[in-house]
PDB file of C-alpha atoms in Angstrom:
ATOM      1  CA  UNK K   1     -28.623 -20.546   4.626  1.00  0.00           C
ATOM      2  CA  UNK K   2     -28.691 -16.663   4.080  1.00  0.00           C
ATOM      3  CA  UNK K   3     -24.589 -16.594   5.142  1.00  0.00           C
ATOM      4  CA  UNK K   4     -23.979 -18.818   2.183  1.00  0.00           C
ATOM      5  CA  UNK K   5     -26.344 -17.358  -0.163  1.00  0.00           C
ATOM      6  CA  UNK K   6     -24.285 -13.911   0.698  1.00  0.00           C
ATOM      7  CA  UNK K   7     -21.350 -15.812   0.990  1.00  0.00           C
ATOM      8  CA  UNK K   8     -21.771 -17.392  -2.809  1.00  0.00           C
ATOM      9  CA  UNK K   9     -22.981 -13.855  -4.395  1.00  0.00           C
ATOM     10  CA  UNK K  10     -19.842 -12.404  -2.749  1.00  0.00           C
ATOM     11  CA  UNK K  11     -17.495 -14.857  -4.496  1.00  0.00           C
ATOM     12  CA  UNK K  12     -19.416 -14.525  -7.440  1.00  0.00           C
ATOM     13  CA  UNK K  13     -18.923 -10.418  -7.565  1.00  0.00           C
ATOM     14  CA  UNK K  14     -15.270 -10.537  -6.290  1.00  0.00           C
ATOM     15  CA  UNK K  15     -15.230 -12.535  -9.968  1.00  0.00           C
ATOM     16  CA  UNK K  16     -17.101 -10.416 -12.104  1.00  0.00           C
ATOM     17  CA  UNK K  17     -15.157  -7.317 -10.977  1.00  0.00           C
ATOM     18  CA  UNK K  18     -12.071  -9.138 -11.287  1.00  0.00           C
ATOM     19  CA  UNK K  19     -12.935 -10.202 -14.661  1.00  0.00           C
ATOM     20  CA  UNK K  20     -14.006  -6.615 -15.717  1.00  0.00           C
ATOM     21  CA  UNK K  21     -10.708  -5.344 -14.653  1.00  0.00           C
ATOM     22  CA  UNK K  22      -8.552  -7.594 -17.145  1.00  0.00           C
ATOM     23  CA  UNK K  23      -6.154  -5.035 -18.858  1.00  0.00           C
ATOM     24  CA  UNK K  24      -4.611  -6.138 -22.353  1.00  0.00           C
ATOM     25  CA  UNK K  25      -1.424  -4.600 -22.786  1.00  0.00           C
ATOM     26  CA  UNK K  26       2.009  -6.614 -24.230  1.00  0.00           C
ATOM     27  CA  UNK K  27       5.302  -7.558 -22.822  1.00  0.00           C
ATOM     28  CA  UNK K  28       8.742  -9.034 -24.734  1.00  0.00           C
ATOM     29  CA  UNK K  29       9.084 -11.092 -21.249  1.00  0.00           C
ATOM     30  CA  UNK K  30       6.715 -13.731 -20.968  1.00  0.00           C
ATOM     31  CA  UNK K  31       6.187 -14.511 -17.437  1.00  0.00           C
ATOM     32  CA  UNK K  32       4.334 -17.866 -17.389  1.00  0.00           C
ATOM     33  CA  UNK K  33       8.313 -18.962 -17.930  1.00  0.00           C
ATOM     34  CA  UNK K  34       9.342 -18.212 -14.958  1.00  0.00           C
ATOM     35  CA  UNK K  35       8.724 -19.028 -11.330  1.00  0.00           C
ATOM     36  CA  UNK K  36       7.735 -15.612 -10.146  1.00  0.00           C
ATOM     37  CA  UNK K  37       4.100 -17.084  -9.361  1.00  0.00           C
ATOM     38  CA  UNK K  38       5.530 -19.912  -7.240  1.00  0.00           C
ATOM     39  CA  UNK K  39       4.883 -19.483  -3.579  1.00  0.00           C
ATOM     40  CA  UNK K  40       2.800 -19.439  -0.828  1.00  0.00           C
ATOM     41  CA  UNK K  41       0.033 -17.244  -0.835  1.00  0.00           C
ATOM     42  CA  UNK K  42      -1.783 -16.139   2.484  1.00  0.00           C
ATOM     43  CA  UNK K  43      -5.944 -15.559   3.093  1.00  0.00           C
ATOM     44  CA  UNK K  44      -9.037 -17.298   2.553  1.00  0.00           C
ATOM     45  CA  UNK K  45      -9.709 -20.149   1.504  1.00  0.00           C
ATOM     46  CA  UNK K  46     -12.416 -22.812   0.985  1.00  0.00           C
ATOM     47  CA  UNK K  47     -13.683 -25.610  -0.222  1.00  0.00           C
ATOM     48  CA  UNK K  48     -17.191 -27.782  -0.752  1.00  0.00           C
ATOM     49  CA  UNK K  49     -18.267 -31.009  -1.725  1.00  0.00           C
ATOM     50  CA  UNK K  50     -21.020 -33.762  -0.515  1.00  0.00           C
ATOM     51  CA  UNK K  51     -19.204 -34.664   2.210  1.00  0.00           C
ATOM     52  CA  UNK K  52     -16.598 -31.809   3.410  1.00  0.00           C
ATOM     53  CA  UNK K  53     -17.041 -27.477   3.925  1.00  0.00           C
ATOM     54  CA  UNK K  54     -13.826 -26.052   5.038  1.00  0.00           C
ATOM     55  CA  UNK K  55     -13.615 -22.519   4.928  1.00  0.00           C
ATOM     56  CA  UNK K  56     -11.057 -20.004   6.487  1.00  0.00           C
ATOM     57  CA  UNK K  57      -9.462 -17.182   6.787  1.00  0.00           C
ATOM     58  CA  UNK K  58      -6.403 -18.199   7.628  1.00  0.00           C
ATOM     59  CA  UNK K  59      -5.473 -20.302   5.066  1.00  0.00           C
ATOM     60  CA  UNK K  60      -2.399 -20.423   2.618  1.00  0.00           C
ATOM     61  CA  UNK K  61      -2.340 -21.868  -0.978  1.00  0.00           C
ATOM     62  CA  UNK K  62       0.811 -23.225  -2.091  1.00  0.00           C
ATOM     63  CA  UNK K  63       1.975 -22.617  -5.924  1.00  0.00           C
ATOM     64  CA  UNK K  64       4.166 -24.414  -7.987  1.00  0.00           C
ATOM     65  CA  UNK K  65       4.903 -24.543 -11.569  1.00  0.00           C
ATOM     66  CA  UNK K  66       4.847 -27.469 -13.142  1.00  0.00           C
ATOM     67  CA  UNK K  67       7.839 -28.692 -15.796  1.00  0.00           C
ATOM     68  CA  UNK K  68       5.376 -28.284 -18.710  1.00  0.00           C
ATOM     69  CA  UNK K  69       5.922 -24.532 -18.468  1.00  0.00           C
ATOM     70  CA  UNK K  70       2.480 -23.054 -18.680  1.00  0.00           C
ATOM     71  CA  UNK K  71       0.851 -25.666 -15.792  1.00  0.00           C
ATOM     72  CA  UNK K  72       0.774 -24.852 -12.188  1.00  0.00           C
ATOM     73  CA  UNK K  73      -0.255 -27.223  -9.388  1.00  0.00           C
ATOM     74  CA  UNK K  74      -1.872 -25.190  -6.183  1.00  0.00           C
ATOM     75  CA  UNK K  75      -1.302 -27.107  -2.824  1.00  0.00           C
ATOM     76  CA  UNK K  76      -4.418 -25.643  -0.187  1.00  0.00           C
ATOM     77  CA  UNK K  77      -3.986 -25.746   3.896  1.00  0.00           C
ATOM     78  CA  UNK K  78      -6.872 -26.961   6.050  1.00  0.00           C
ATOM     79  CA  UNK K  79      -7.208 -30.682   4.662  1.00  0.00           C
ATOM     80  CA  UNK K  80      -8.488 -29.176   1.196  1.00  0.00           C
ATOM     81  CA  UNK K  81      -7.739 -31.281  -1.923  1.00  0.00           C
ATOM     82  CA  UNK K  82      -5.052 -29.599  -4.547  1.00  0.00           C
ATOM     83  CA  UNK K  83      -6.088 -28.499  -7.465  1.00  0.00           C
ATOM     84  CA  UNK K  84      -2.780 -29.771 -10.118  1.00  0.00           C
ATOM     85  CA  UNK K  85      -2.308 -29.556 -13.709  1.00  0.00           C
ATOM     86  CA  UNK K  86      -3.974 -26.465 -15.035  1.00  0.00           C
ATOM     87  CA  UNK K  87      -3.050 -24.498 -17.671  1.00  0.00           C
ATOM     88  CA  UNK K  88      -2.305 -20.731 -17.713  1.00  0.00           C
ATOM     89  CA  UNK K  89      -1.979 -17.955 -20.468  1.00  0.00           C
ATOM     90  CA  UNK K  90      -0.031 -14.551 -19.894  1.00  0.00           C
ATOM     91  CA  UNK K  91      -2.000 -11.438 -18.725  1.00  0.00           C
ATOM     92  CA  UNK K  92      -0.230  -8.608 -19.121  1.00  0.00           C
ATOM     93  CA  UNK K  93       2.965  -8.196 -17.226  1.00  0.00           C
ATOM     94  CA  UNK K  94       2.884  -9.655 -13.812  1.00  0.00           C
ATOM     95  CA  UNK K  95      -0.592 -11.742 -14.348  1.00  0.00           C
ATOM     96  CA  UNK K  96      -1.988 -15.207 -15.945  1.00  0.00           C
ATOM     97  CA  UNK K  97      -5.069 -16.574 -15.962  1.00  0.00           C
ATOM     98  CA  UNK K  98      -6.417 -19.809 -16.240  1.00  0.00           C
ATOM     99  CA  UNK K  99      -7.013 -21.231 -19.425  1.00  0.00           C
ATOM    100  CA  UNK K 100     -10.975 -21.492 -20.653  1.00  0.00           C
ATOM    101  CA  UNK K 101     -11.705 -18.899 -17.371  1.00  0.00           C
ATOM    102  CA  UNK K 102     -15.790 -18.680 -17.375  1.00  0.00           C
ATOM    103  CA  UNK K 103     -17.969 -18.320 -14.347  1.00  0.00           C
ATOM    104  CA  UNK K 104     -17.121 -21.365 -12.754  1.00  0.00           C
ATOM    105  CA  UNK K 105     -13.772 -21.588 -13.139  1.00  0.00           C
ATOM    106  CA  UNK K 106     -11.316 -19.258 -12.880  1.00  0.00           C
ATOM    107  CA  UNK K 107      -7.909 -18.630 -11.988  1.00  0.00           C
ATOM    108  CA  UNK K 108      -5.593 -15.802 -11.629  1.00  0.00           C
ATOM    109  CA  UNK K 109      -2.508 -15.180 -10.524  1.00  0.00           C
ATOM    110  CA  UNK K 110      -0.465 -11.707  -9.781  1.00  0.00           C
ATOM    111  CA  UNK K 111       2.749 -11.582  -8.628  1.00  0.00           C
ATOM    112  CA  UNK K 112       1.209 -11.113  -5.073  1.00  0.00           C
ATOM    113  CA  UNK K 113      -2.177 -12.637  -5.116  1.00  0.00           C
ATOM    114  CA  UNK K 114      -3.852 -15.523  -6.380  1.00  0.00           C
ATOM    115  CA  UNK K 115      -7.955 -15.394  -6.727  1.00  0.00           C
ATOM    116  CA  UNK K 116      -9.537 -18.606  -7.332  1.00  0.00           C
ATOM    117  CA  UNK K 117     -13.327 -19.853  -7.980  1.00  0.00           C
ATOM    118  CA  UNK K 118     -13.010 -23.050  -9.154  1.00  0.00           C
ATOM    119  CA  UNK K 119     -16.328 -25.560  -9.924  1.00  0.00           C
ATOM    120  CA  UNK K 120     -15.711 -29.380 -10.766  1.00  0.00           C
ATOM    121  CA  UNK K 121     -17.669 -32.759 -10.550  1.00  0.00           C
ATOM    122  CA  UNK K 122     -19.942 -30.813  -7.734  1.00  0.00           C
ATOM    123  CA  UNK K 123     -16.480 -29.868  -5.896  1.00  0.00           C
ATOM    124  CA  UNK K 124     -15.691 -25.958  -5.390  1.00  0.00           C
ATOM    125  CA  UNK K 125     -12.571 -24.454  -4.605  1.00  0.00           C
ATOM    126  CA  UNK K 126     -11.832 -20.862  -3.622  1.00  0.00           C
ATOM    127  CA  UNK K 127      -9.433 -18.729  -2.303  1.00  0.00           C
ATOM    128  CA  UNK K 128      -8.331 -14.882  -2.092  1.00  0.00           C
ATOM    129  CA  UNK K 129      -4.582 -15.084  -0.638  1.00  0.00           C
ATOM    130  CA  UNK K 130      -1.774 -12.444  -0.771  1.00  0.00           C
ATOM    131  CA  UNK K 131       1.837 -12.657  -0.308  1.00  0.00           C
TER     132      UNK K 131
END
């Protein structure tokens, strides 16, 4: 019980810090149209509902862009359910972020790491993966 209360308030700083950190600066290129997010990403990851708790890590998220242009679809290892469909804005140069990003949900991908807290329908999804 204490590993996953540590566990949980781990996640939940790795987020705040990340969140503090957001720079604002401007670019001509905007790089939610291209693909240089899609790719496998290597780390942790886990996930947690009623009936499953996978968590490694060793794990690998998979990202694609979907044809809609500002959608990406992220494919986890270890038997953990995708997460498909959501939508991204442009974070300075080489960053998005999920769109609607609050404290339990949140998205982000660099152009070498994804970070990922994601709450839904009592389902949570996370992941800290480099490439």
């Amino acid at each position: 019980m204490m590993q996953k209360t540590i566990k949980a308030l781990g996640i939940f700083m790795l987020v705040l810090f990340t969140a503090i950190s957001f720079s604002s600066c401007s670019s001509e290129d905007d790089v939610t149209k291209d693909d240089v997010f899609a790719g496998v990403y290597k780390g942790s990851v886990s996930y947690k509902d009623a009936d499953k708790n996978i968590s490694t890590t060793e794990g690998s998220v998979f990202v694609t862009k979907v044809v809609s242009g500002t959608k990406y679809n992220f494919a986890f290892s270890n038997d953990i359910p995708a997460l498909n469909g959501i939508d991204f804005e442009q974070k300075g140069a080489n960053t998005i972020i999920m769109v609607g990003s609050n404290a339990t949900a949140y998205v982000r991908v660099e152009n070498n790491q994804v970070k990922i807290l994601y709450t839904k329908d009592g389902k949570t999804w996370t992941a800290d993966c480099k490439r």
